[in-house]
Amino acid sequence: MNFHKRIVIIEDDAELRGCYRLIIGSVDRYHFVNAYENCEEAFPHLHKDKPDIILMDINLFSGISGIEGVKYIKSKYPHIEVVMISVHDDAEMVFEALRAGASGYITKSSNYLELIQSLDELVKGGAPMSSKIARLVISNFHSNPNSPLSEREKDVLKLISEGKSYTQIADQLFISKETSKTHIKNIYSKLEVNSKSEAIEMAKSKKYI
Amino acid sequence: MNFHKRIVIIEDDAELRGCYRLIIGSVDRYHFVNAYENCEEAFPHLHKDKPDIILMDINLFSGISGIEGVKYIKSKYPHIEVVMISVHDDAEMVFEALRAGASGYITKSSNYLELIQSLDELVKGGAPMSSKIARLVISNFHSNPNSPLSEREKDVLKLISEGKSYTQIADQLFISKETSKTHIKNIYSKLEVNSKSEAIEMAKSKKYI
DNA sequence: AAGTTATCCCCCATATTGGGGGAAATTTTG
DNA sequence: CAAAATTTCCCCCAATATGGGGGATAACTT
């Protein structure tokens, strides 16, 4: 584990900026470099700040959002690890932040110990997350057990979402083209749709596939 | 938080079974119910064991795999939380287990304290994961920053993977059908493929979309 | 100035799609 | 055990989509 990981804060609440500064300053293995009020203020300084880790508030009052901020940072400095700090645990916001490149997501309720533990977790190769966030992320993998679709129909629908044609599905599942068509017709009637795109949209939104 | 969460173990190593039993028995808030060598042995007893949590080895020597085991358990008893225990941190195995319905995934190196902490994490609504697993799971959301595709091309390819036709893509992106076609042609030439399915497969495997 | 990106247009032959019908064998479930 | 669901296969048809070929312009980046 390297010494003196350099930390930069982007957070619009002045009081919280101060808190984070104190907490990080109190531990040898982390070096507080700078704190900024928003992304626009921070970005021109990143080149000389050379942070290893950025703690970023996701709901910034002024300028671009935390999510856009992560995208920018990861595109210019892919090695920087960004941990999002948020009051919300809204699923879509969490997933967007992670897709944008965040390495962790913790809620603002985190106390002194938890913040340091999150940084330690990150440095040892993990991904710091609050309990609820972890559950959200894992639940994202779970499929809906109340799917009206049979296993075979799910197989077929998955292949449709991979852009496969009836013929390709037939070849891959070792069935005839007519059988794929029958499955698809039954999928449409069960989901009450009548096209590939509607079926995919419906199935994904209800987590059937 | 409820008292006496009931725990069942499915693990083929007799020594480990004993360990888990001791660890769980040593804490008031957990009640060790039974330990089984494999899924076939365990399943007929689940109805009367009524576990709240099952600790399941993912690599069982005999009978069905841990992953198939989770699928069965979640289909019959959706309220039971299953935590996978594994020596491996192979990405595909982790994701399969999570898709199958696991609520957590920890590695066997976990010591006494870590096992209890994992159970506590689960009970308070979290999802226990080892560091590496958490990073794997989060990395799964990250897209490849070295995509040869432009932003617009990624938009188009995402819509293709949702089963949309040229016309539908055009309508949704407020461009003409011919423009969608041009984008798709350029995507094909950049990815060196010549069909929707190949493009989706390529882009997903390289995490371009 | 050169390259990339995003937009639009034309032509053409083949493949795919969605909808209609029916049927038989197997498996699951009540 | 009997009913229901699932999985498999077949035919017909018209409208649409697809992939490949060609070319073009404006805007933005490098």
CSV table of C-alpha atoms (C1' of nucleotides) in Angstrom, one decimal:
chain,number,residue,atom,x,y,z
A,1,MET,CA,0.0,0.0,0.0
A,2,ASN,CA,1.5,3.4,-1.1
A,3,PHE,CA,2.0,6.2,1.4
A,4,HIS,CA,0.4,9.6,1.1
A,5,LYS,CA,-2.4,9.0,-1.2
A,6,ARG,CA,-3.3,12.5,-2.5
A,7,ILE,CA,-7.0,13.5,-2.0
A,8,VAL,CA,-9.0,16.3,-3.6
A,9,ILE,CA,-12.5,17.2,-2.5
A,10,ILE,CA,-15.2,18.7,-4.7
A,11,GLU,CA,-18.1,19.7,-2.5
A,12,ASP,CA,-20.2,22.8,-2.4
A,13,ASP,CA,-21.0,22.8,1.3
A,14,ALA,CA,-18.2,24.8,3.0
A,15,GLU,CA,-18.7,23.1,6.4
A,16,LEU,CA,-18.5,19.6,4.9
A,17,ARG,CA,-15.3,20.7,3.0
A,18,GLY,CA,-13.8,21.6,6.3
A,19,CYS,CA,-14.9,18.4,7.9
A,20,TYR,CA,-13.4,16.2,5.2
A,21,ARG,CA,-10.2,18.2,5.3
A,22,LEU,CA,-9.9,17.6,9.0
A,23,ILE,CA,-10.7,13.9,8.8
A,24,ILE,CA,-8.2,13.3,6.0
A,25,GLY,CA,-5.6,15.5,7.6
A,26,SER,CA,-5.8,13.4,10.7
A,27,VAL,CA,-4.5,10.3,9.1
A,28,ASP,CA,-0.9,9.8,8.0
A,29,ARG,CA,-1.6,7.7,4.9
A,30,TYR,CA,-3.7,10.3,3.3
A,31,HIS,CA,-2.7,13.7,2.1
A,32,PHE,CA,-5.3,16.4,1.7
A,33,VAL,CA,-4.4,18.4,-1.4
A,34,ASN,CA,-7.2,20.8,-2.1
A,35,ALA,CA,-11.0,21.3,-1.8
A,36,TYR,CA,-13.1,23.0,-4.4
A,37,GLU,CA,-16.7,24.3,-4.5
A,38,ASN,CA,-17.5,22.9,-7.9
A,39,CYS,CA,-16.1,21.1,-10.9
A,40,GLU,CA,-15.3,24.2,-13.0
A,41,GLU,CA,-13.2,25.5,-10.1
A,42,ALA,CA,-11.4,22.1,-9.6
A,43,PHE,CA,-10.7,21.0,-13.2
A,44,PRO,CA,-8.0,23.6,-14.1
A,45,HIS,CA,-6.0,22.6,-11.0
A,46,LEU,CA,-6.2,18.8,-11.3
A,47,HIS,CA,-3.1,18.7,-13.5
A,48,LYS,CA,-0.9,20.1,-10.7
A,49,ASP,CA,-2.9,18.7,-7.8
A,50,LYS,CA,-2.3,15.2,-9.1
A,51,PRO,CA,-4.8,13.5,-6.9
A,52,ASP,CA,-5.0,9.8,-6.5
A,53,ILE,CA,-8.5,10.0,-5.2
A,54,ILE,CA,-11.3,12.6,-5.6
A,55,LEU,CA,-14.2,12.8,-3.2
A,56,MET,CA,-17.0,14.3,-5.3
A,57,ASP,CA,-20.4,15.5,-4.1
A,58,ILE,CA,-22.9,14.3,-6.7
A,59,ASN,CA,-25.4,17.2,-6.2
A,60,LEU,CA,-23.4,20.3,-6.9
A,61,PHE,CA,-25.4,23.6,-6.8
A,62,SER,CA,-23.4,25.5,-9.4
A,63,GLY,CA,-22.1,24.3,-12.8
A,64,ILE,CA,-22.0,20.8,-14.1
A,65,SER,CA,-23.3,17.8,-12.1
A,66,GLY,CA,-21.1,15.4,-10.2
A,67,ILE,CA,-22.0,12.7,-12.8
A,68,GLU,CA,-20.8,14.9,-15.7
A,69,GLY,CA,-17.8,15.7,-13.5
A,70,VAL,CA,-16.8,12.0,-13.2
A,71,LYS,CA,-17.1,11.5,-16.9
A,72,TYR,CA,-14.7,14.4,-17.5
A,73,ILE,CA,-12.2,13.3,-14.9
A,74,LYS,CA,-12.2,9.7,-16.0
A,75,SER,CA,-11.7,10.7,-19.7
A,76,LYS,CA,-8.8,13.0,-18.9
A,77,TYR,CA,-7.2,11.2,-15.9
A,78,PRO,CA,-8.4,7.5,-16.0
A,79,HIS,CA,-6.1,6.6,-13.1
A,80,ILE,CA,-7.8,8.9,-10.6
A,81,GLU,CA,-10.4,7.0,-8.5
A,82,VAL,CA,-13.5,9.0,-7.9
A,83,VAL,CA,-15.8,8.3,-4.9
A,84,MET,CA,-19.2,9.8,-5.0
A,85,ILE,CA,-20.7,11.3,-1.9
A,86,SER,CA,-24.5,11.8,-1.9
A,87,VAL,CA,-27.4,12.4,0.4
A,88,HIS,CA,-29.6,10.4,-1.9
A,89,ASP,CA,-29.6,6.7,-2.6
A,90,ASP,CA,-31.7,6.9,-5.7
A,91,ALA,CA,-31.1,3.8,-7.8
A,92,GLU,CA,-30.8,5.6,-11.2
A,93,MET,CA,-28.5,8.2,-9.9
A,94,VAL,CA,-26.3,5.5,-8.3
A,95,PHE,CA,-26.1,3.5,-11.6
A,96,GLU,CA,-25.4,6.6,-13.6
A,97,ALA,CA,-22.6,7.6,-11.4
A,98,LEU,CA,-21.1,4.1,-11.6
A,99,ARG,CA,-21.5,3.9,-15.4
A,100,ALA,CA,-19.8,7.3,-15.5
A,101,GLY,CA,-16.8,5.7,-13.9
A,102,ALA,CA,-17.1,6.2,-10.1
A,103,SER,CA,-15.2,3.7,-8.0
A,104,GLY,CA,-17.4,3.9,-5.0
A,105,TYR,CA,-20.6,5.6,-3.7
A,106,ILE,CA,-21.1,6.5,-0.1
A,107,THR,CA,-23.8,8.5,1.6
A,108,LYS,CA,-23.2,11.7,3.5
A,109,SER,CA,-24.2,10.2,6.8
A,110,SER,CA,-20.8,8.5,6.9
A,111,ASN,CA,-19.0,9.5,10.0
A,112,TYR,CA,-15.3,10.0,10.6
A,113,LEU,CA,-14.4,6.3,10.8
A,114,GLU,CA,-16.5,5.3,7.9
A,115,LEU,CA,-14.9,7.9,5.6
A,116,ILE,CA,-11.4,6.6,6.4
A,117,GLN,CA,-12.6,3.0,6.1
A,118,SER,CA,-14.0,3.8,2.7
A,119,LEU,CA,-10.6,5.3,1.6
A,120,ASP,CA,-8.8,2.2,3.0
A,121,GLU,CA,-11.3,-0.1,1.2
A,122,LEU,CA,-10.5,1.8,-2.1
A,123,VAL,CA,-6.8,1.7,-1.7
A,124,LYS,CA,-6.8,-2.1,-1.0
A,125,GLY,CA,-8.6,-2.6,-4.3
A,126,GLY,CA,-12.1,-2.6,-3.2
A,127,ALA,CA,-15.1,-0.4,-3.9
A,128,PRO,CA,-16.5,1.5,-0.9
A,129,MET,CA,-20.3,1.5,-0.8
A,130,SER,CA,-22.9,2.2,1.9
A,131,SER,CA,-25.1,-0.8,2.8
A,132,LYS,CA,-28.1,0.4,0.9
A,133,ILE,CA,-25.9,1.1,-2.2
A,134,ALA,CA,-24.4,-2.3,-2.1
A,135,ARG,CA,-27.9,-3.9,-1.9
A,136,LEU,CA,-29.0,-1.7,-4.8
A,137,VAL,CA,-26.1,-2.7,-6.9
A,138,ILE,CA,-26.5,-6.4,-6.2
A,139,SER,CA,-30.3,-6.2,-6.7
A,140,ASN,CA,-29.5,-4.8,-10.2
A,141,PHE,CA,-28.3,-8.3,-11.1
A,142,HIS,CA,-31.4,-10.1,-9.8
A,143,SER,CA,-34.1,-11.0,-12.3
A,144,ASN,CA,-37.8,-10.9,-11.5
A,145,PRO,CA,-38.9,-14.4,-10.3
A,146,ASN,CA,-42.5,-13.7,-11.4
A,147,SER,CA,-41.8,-13.6,-15.1
A,148,PRO,CA,-44.6,-14.9,-17.2
A,149,LEU,CA,-42.0,-16.1,-19.7
A,150,SER,CA,-40.8,-19.7,-19.8
A,151,GLU,CA,-37.1,-20.5,-19.7
A,152,ARG,CA,-37.0,-21.1,-23.4
A,153,GLU,CA,-38.8,-17.9,-24.1
A,154,LYS,CA,-36.3,-16.1,-22.0
A,155,ASP,CA,-33.5,-17.7,-24.0
A,156,VAL,CA,-35.1,-16.5,-27.2
A,157,LEU,CA,-35.8,-13.0,-25.9
A,158,LYS,CA,-32.2,-12.7,-24.7
A,159,LEU,CA,-31.0,-13.5,-28.2
A,160,ILE,CA,-33.4,-11.0,-29.7
A,161,SER,CA,-31.8,-8.4,-27.4
A,162,GLU,CA,-28.5,-9.4,-28.9
A,163,GLY,CA,-29.8,-8.5,-32.3
A,164,LYS,CA,-30.2,-12.1,-33.6
A,165,SER,CA,-32.7,-12.9,-36.3
A,166,TYR,CA,-35.1,-15.9,-36.2
A,167,THR,CA,-32.7,-17.9,-38.3
A,168,GLN,CA,-29.7,-17.1,-36.0
A,169,ILE,CA,-31.8,-17.9,-32.9
A,170,ALA,CA,-32.8,-21.2,-34.5
A,171,ASP,CA,-29.2,-22.1,-35.3
A,172,GLN,CA,-28.0,-21.2,-31.8
A,173,LEU,CA,-30.7,-23.0,-29.9
A,174,PHE,CA,-30.7,-26.0,-32.3
A,175,ILE,CA,-34.4,-25.6,-33.1
A,176,SER,CA,-36.1,-24.8,-36.4
A,177,LYS,CA,-36.8,-21.2,-37.5
A,178,GLU,CA,-40.5,-21.9,-37.2
A,179,THR,CA,-40.0,-22.8,-33.5
A,180,SER,CA,-38.2,-19.5,-32.9
A,181,LYS,CA,-41.1,-17.7,-34.5
A,182,THR,CA,-43.6,-19.6,-32.3
A,183,HIS,CA,-41.7,-18.6,-29.2
A,184,ILE,CA,-41.6,-15.0,-30.3
A,185,LYS,CA,-45.3,-15.0,-31.0
A,186,ASN,CA,-46.0,-16.4,-27.6
A,187,ILE,CA,-43.6,-13.8,-26.0
A,188,TYR,CA,-45.5,-11.0,-27.8
A,189,SER,CA,-48.9,-12.3,-26.6
A,190,LYS,CA,-47.7,-12.8,-23.0
A,191,LEU,CA,-46.1,-9.4,-22.8
A,192,GLU,CA,-48.9,-7.8,-24.8
A,193,VAL,CA,-46.6,-6.2,-27.3
A,194,ASN,CA,-46.1,-6.7,-31.0
A,195,SER,CA,-42.6,-6.0,-31.9
A,196,LYS,CA,-39.0,-6.8,-30.9
A,197,SER,CA,-38.3,-3.4,-29.5
A,198,GLU,CA,-41.4,-3.3,-27.3
A,199,ALA,CA,-40.7,-6.8,-26.1
A,200,ILE,CA,-37.2,-6.0,-25.1
A,201,GLU,CA,-38.2,-2.7,-23.4
A,202,MET,CA,-41.0,-4.4,-21.5
A,203,ALA,CA,-38.8,-7.4,-20.4
A,204,LYS,CA,-35.9,-5.2,-19.4
A,205,SER,CA,-38.1,-2.7,-17.4
A,206,LYS,CA,-39.7,-5.6,-15.5
A,207,LYS,CA,-36.4,-7.5,-15.2
A,208,TYR,CA,-37.7,-10.6,-16.9
A,209,ILE,CA,-34.4,-11.0,-18.7
B,1,MET,CA,-33.6,-5.9,13.7
B,2,ASN,CA,-35.0,-9.4,14.5
B,3,PHE,CA,-33.5,-11.7,17.0
B,4,HIS,CA,-32.3,-15.2,16.3
B,5,LYS,CA,-31.9,-15.1,12.5
B,6,ARG,CA,-31.9,-18.8,11.5
B,7,ILE,CA,-28.8,-19.9,9.5
B,8,VAL,CA,-28.4,-23.0,7.4
B,9,ILE,CA,-25.0,-24.0,5.9
B,10,ILE,CA,-24.4,-25.9,2.6
B,11,GLU,CA,-20.7,-26.7,2.4
B,12,ASP,CA,-19.0,-30.0,1.4
B,13,ASP,CA,-15.9,-29.5,3.6
B,14,ALA,CA,-16.7,-31.0,7.0
B,15,GLU,CA,-14.1,-29.0,8.8
B,16,LEU,CA,-15.5,-25.7,7.4
B,17,ARG,CA,-19.0,-26.8,8.3
B,18,GLY,CA,-17.8,-27.2,11.9
B,19,CYS,CA,-16.1,-23.8,11.8
B,20,TYR,CA,-19.2,-22.0,10.6
B,21,ARG,CA,-21.3,-23.8,13.2
B,22,LEU,CA,-19.0,-22.6,16.0
B,23,ILE,CA,-18.8,-19.1,14.7
B,24,ILE,CA,-22.5,-18.7,14.3
B,25,GLY,CA,-23.2,-20.5,17.6
B,26,SER,CA,-21.0,-18.0,19.4
B,27,VAL,CA,-23.2,-15.0,18.6
B,28,ASP,CA,-26.6,-14.5,20.3
B,29,ARG,CA,-28.4,-12.9,17.3
B,30,TYR,CA,-27.8,-15.9,15.0
B,31,HIS,CA,-29.2,-19.4,15.4
B,32,PHE,CA,-27.4,-22.2,13.7
B,33,VAL,CA,-30.1,-24.6,12.4
B,34,ASN,CA,-28.3,-27.2,10.3
B,35,ALA,CA,-25.4,-27.9,8.0
B,36,TYR,CA,-25.5,-30.0,4.9
B,37,GLU,CA,-22.9,-31.5,2.6
B,38,ASN,CA,-24.7,-30.6,-0.6
B,39,CYS,CA,-27.9,-29.2,-2.1
B,40,GLU,CA,-29.7,-32.5,-2.6
B,41,GLU,CA,-29.3,-33.3,1.1
B,42,ALA,CA,-30.4,-29.8,2.2
B,43,PHE,CA,-33.4,-29.1,0.0
B,44,PRO,CA,-35.8,-31.6,1.5
B,45,HIS,CA,-35.2,-30.1,5.0
B,46,LEU,CA,-35.5,-26.4,4.1
B,47,HIS,CA,-39.3,-26.5,4.7
B,48,LYS,CA,-38.9,-27.4,8.3
B,49,ASP,CA,-35.5,-25.7,8.9
B,50,LYS,CA,-37.1,-22.4,7.9
B,51,PRO,CA,-33.7,-20.5,7.5
B,52,ASP,CA,-33.6,-16.8,7.1
B,53,ILE,CA,-30.1,-17.0,5.7
B,54,ILE,CA,-28.2,-19.8,3.8
B,55,LEU,CA,-24.5,-19.8,3.5
B,56,MET,CA,-23.7,-21.7,0.4
B,57,ASP,CA,-20.4,-23.0,-1.0
B,58,ILE,CA,-20.4,-22.3,-4.7
B,59,ASN,CA,-18.1,-25.2,-5.6
B,60,LEU,CA,-19.8,-28.3,-4.3
B,61,PHE,CA,-18.2,-31.6,-5.2
B,62,SER,CA,-21.3,-33.7,-5.4
B,63,GLY,CA,-24.7,-33.0,-7.1
B,64,ILE,CA,-25.8,-29.7,-8.4
B,65,SER,CA,-23.6,-26.6,-8.3
B,66,GLY,CA,-24.1,-23.7,-5.8
B,67,ILE,CA,-25.4,-21.5,-8.6
B,68,GLU,CA,-28.1,-24.0,-9.6
B,69,GLY,CA,-28.8,-24.3,-5.9
B,70,VAL,CA,-29.4,-20.6,-5.4
B,71,LYS,CA,-31.8,-20.6,-8.4
B,72,TYR,CA,-33.8,-23.4,-6.8
B,73,ILE,CA,-33.9,-21.8,-3.4
B,74,LYS,CA,-34.9,-18.4,-4.7
B,75,SER,CA,-37.6,-19.9,-6.8
B,76,LYS,CA,-39.1,-21.9,-3.9
B,77,TYR,CA,-38.3,-19.6,-1.0
B,78,PRO,CA,-37.7,-16.1,-2.3
B,79,HIS,CA,-37.5,-14.6,1.2
B,80,ILE,CA,-34.4,-16.6,2.1
B,81,GLU,CA,-31.2,-14.6,1.6
B,82,VAL,CA,-28.3,-16.7,0.2
B,83,VAL,CA,-24.7,-15.7,0.7
B,84,MET,CA,-22.2,-17.4,-1.6
B,85,ILE,CA,-18.9,-18.6,-0.1
B,86,SER,CA,-16.2,-19.3,-2.6
B,87,VAL,CA,-12.4,-19.7,-3.0
B,88,HIS,CA,-12.5,-18.1,-6.4
B,89,ASP,CA,-13.2,-14.5,-7.4
B,90,ASP,CA,-13.7,-15.4,-11.1
B,91,ALA,CA,-15.8,-12.6,-12.6
B,92,GLU,CA,-18.2,-14.7,-14.5
B,93,MET,CA,-18.9,-17.0,-11.6
B,94,VAL,CA,-19.6,-14.0,-9.4
B,95,PHE,CA,-22.0,-12.5,-11.9
B,96,GLU,CA,-23.8,-15.8,-12.5
B,97,ALA,CA,-24.3,-16.3,-8.7
B,98,LEU,CA,-25.7,-12.8,-8.4
B,99,ARG,CA,-27.9,-13.2,-11.4
B,100,ALA,CA,-29.1,-16.5,-9.9
B,101,GLY,CA,-30.3,-14.5,-6.8
B,102,ALA,CA,-27.4,-14.4,-4.3
B,103,SER,CA,-27.6,-11.5,-1.8
B,104,GLY,CA,-23.9,-11.5,-1.2
B,105,TYR,CA,-20.6,-13.1,-2.1
B,106,ILE,CA,-17.7,-13.6,0.2
B,107,THR,CA,-14.4,-15.4,-0.1
B,108,LYS,CA,-13.4,-18.3,2.1
B,109,SER,CA,-10.4,-16.4,3.5
B,110,SER,CA,-13.0,-14.6,5.6
B,111,ASN,CA,-12.1,-15.0,9.3
B,112,TYR,CA,-14.4,-15.2,12.3
B,113,LEU,CA,-15.1,-11.5,12.6
B,114,GLU,CA,-15.6,-11.0,8.8
B,115,LEU,CA,-18.2,-13.8,8.7
B,116,ILE,CA,-20.2,-12.2,11.5
B,117,GLN,CA,-19.8,-8.8,10.0
B,118,SER,CA,-21.1,-10.1,6.7
B,119,LEU,CA,-24.2,-11.5,8.4
B,120,ASP,CA,-24.7,-8.2,10.2
B,121,GLU,CA,-24.3,-6.3,6.9
B,122,LEU,CA,-27.0,-8.6,5.3
B,123,VAL,CA,-29.4,-8.2,8.2
B,124,LYS,CA,-29.2,-4.4,8.2
B,125,GLY,CA,-30.2,-4.4,4.5
B,126,GLY,CA,-26.8,-4.5,2.8
B,127,ALA,CA,-25.0,-6.9,0.6
B,128,PRO,CA,-21.9,-8.5,2.0
B,129,MET,CA,-19.0,-8.6,-0.5
B,130,SER,CA,-15.3,-9.1,-0.2
B,131,SER,CA,-13.2,-6.2,-1.5
B,132,LYS,CA,-12.3,-7.8,-4.8
B,133,ILE,CA,-15.9,-8.8,-5.4
B,134,ALA,CA,-17.1,-5.3,-4.8
B,135,ARG,CA,-14.6,-4.0,-7.3
B,136,LEU,CA,-15.6,-6.6,-9.8
B,137,VAL,CA,-19.2,-5.7,-9.4
B,138,ILE,CA,-18.6,-2.0,-9.7
B,139,SER,CA,-16.2,-2.4,-12.7
B,140,ASN,CA,-19.1,-4.2,-14.4
B,141,PHE,CA,-20.8,-0.9,-14.7
B,142,HIS,CA,-17.8,0.9,-16.2
B,143,SER,CA,-17.6,1.3,-19.9
B,144,ASN,CA,-14.4,1.2,-21.9
B,145,PRO,CA,-13.0,4.7,-22.4
B,146,ASN,CA,-11.0,3.6,-25.5
B,147,SER,CA,-14.1,3.0,-27.6
B,148,PRO,CA,-13.5,3.8,-31.3
B,149,LEU,CA,-17.2,4.7,-31.5
B,150,SER,CA,-18.3,8.4,-31.3
B,151,GLU,CA,-21.0,9.4,-28.8
B,152,ARG,CA,-23.7,9.4,-31.5
B,153,GLU,CA,-22.6,6.0,-32.8
B,154,LYS,CA,-22.9,4.7,-29.2
B,155,ASP,CA,-26.4,6.1,-29.0
B,156,VAL,CA,-27.3,4.3,-32.2
B,157,LEU,CA,-25.8,1.0,-31.2
B,158,LYS,CA,-27.6,1.1,-27.8
B,159,LEU,CA,-30.9,1.5,-29.6
B,160,ILE,CA,-30.0,-1.3,-32.0
B,161,SER,CA,-29.4,-3.5,-28.9
B,162,GLU,CA,-32.9,-2.5,-27.8
B,163,GLY,CA,-34.2,-4.0,-31.0
B,164,LYS,CA,-35.0,-0.7,-32.7
B,165,SER,CA,-35.1,-0.5,-36.5
B,166,TYR,CA,-33.5,2.2,-38.6
B,167,THR,CA,-36.8,4.1,-38.7
B,168,GLN,CA,-37.4,3.9,-35.0
B,169,ILE,CA,-33.8,5.0,-34.3
B,170,ALA,CA,-34.3,7.9,-36.6
B,171,ASP,CA,-37.5,9.0,-34.9
B,172,GLN,CA,-36.0,8.7,-31.5
B,173,LEU,CA,-32.8,10.6,-32.2
B,174,PHE,CA,-34.6,13.2,-34.4
B,175,ILE,CA,-32.6,12.4,-37.5
B,176,SER,CA,-33.5,10.9,-40.8
B,177,LYS,CA,-33.5,7.2,-41.5
B,178,GLU,CA,-30.6,7.7,-43.9
B,179,THR,CA,-28.5,9.2,-41.1
B,180,SER,CA,-29.1,6.1,-38.9
B,181,LYS,CA,-28.1,4.0,-41.8
B,182,THR,CA,-24.9,6.0,-42.2
B,183,HIS,CA,-24.1,5.7,-38.5
B,184,ILE,CA,-24.7,2.0,-38.6
B,185,LYS,CA,-22.5,1.5,-41.6
B,186,ASN,CA,-19.7,3.4,-39.9
B,187,ILE,CA,-20.2,1.4,-36.7
B,188,TYR,CA,-19.8,-1.8,-38.8
B,189,SER,CA,-16.7,-0.6,-40.5
B,190,LYS,CA,-15.1,0.6,-37.2
B,191,LEU,CA,-15.9,-2.7,-35.4
B,192,GLU,CA,-15.1,-4.7,-38.5
B,193,VAL,CA,-18.4,-6.5,-38.5
B,194,ASN,CA,-21.3,-6.6,-40.9
B,195,SER,CA,-24.5,-7.3,-39.0
B,196,LYS,CA,-26.5,-6.0,-36.0
B,197,SER,CA,-25.8,-9.1,-33.9
B,198,GLU,CA,-22.1,-9.1,-34.5
B,199,ALA,CA,-21.9,-5.4,-33.7
B,200,ILE,CA,-23.8,-5.8,-30.4
B,201,GLU,CA,-21.7,-8.8,-29.4
B,202,MET,CA,-18.4,-7.0,-30.2
B,203,ALA,CA,-19.5,-3.8,-28.5
B,204,LYS,CA,-20.7,-5.6,-25.4
B,205,SER,CA,-17.7,-7.8,-25.0
B,206,LYS,CA,-15.4,-4.8,-25.3
B,207,LYS,CA,-17.7,-2.7,-23.1
B,208,TYR,CA,-18.1,0.0,-25.7
B,209,ILE,CA,-21.8,0.3,-24.8
C,1,DA,C1',-5.2,21.8,-44.0
C,2,DA,C1',-6.6,17.2,-42.8
C,3,DG,C1',-9.4,14.3,-40.2
C,4,DT,C1',-13.5,13.2,-37.6
C,5,DT,C1',-18.2,13.7,-36.8
C,6,DA,C1',-23.0,14.3,-37.9
C,7,DT,C1',-26.2,15.0,-41.1
C,8,DC,C1',-28.8,13.6,-45.5
C,9,DC,C1',-29.7,11.5,-50.3
C,10,DC,C1',-30.2,7.6,-54.0
C,11,DC,C1',-30.3,2.6,-55.7
C,12,DC,C1',-30.9,-2.5,-55.2
C,13,DA,C1',-31.6,-7.5,-54.0
C,14,DT,C1',-32.4,-10.4,-50.3
C,15,DA,C1',-33.8,-11.4,-45.6
C,16,DT,C1',-36.7,-10.5,-41.9
C,17,DT,C1',-40.8,-9.5,-39.6
C,18,DG,C1',-45.4,-9.8,-37.8
C,19,DG,C1',-49.8,-12.0,-38.3
C,20,DG,C1',-52.9,-15.7,-39.6
C,21,DG,C1',-53.7,-20.6,-39.2
C,22,DG,C1',-52.8,-25.6,-37.2
C,23,DA,C1',-50.6,-29.7,-34.7
C,24,DA,C1',-48.0,-33.1,-31.8
C,25,DA,C1',-45.0,-34.5,-28.0
C,26,DT,C1',-43.4,-33.7,-23.5
C,27,DT,C1',-43.3,-31.8,-18.9
C,28,DT,C1',-45.3,-29.6,-15.1
C,29,DT,C1',-48.8,-29.0,-12.0
C,30,DG,C1',-53.0,-29.3,-9.5
D,1,DC,C1',-54.5,-38.9,-13.3
D,2,DA,C1',-56.1,-35.1,-16.0
D,3,DA,C1',-55.6,-30.4,-17.3
D,4,DA,C1',-52.4,-26.9,-18.3
D,5,DA,C1',-48.2,-25.2,-19.9
D,6,DT,C1',-44.2,-25.8,-22.6
D,7,DT,C1',-41.6,-27.0,-26.5
D,8,DT,C1',-41.3,-28.3,-30.9
D,9,DC,C1',-42.6,-28.0,-35.9
D,10,DC,C1',-45.3,-26.7,-40.4
D,11,DC,C1',-47.8,-23.5,-44.0
D,12,DC,C1',-49.1,-18.9,-46.1
D,13,DC,C1',-48.7,-13.8,-47.0
D,14,DA,C1',-47.6,-8.8,-47.5
D,15,DA,C1',-44.9,-5.0,-45.7
D,16,DT,C1',-40.7,-3.7,-43.8
D,17,DA,C1',-35.9,-4.0,-42.7
D,18,DT,C1',-31.3,-4.9,-43.9
D,19,DG,C1',-26.7,-4.6,-45.8
D,20,DG,C1',-24.0,-2.9,-49.4
D,21,DG,C1',-22.9,0.3,-53.0
D,22,DG,C1',-22.4,5.1,-54.3
D,23,DG,C1',-22.0,10.3,-53.1
D,24,DA,C1',-22.4,15.0,-50.5
D,25,DT,C1',-22.3,19.0,-47.1
D,26,DA,C1',-21.4,21.5,-42.8
D,27,DA,C1',-19.3,21.7,-38.3
D,28,DC,C1',-16.0,20.9,-35.2
D,29,DT,C1',-11.1,19.2,-33.8
D,30,DT,C1',-6.5,18.7,-34.4
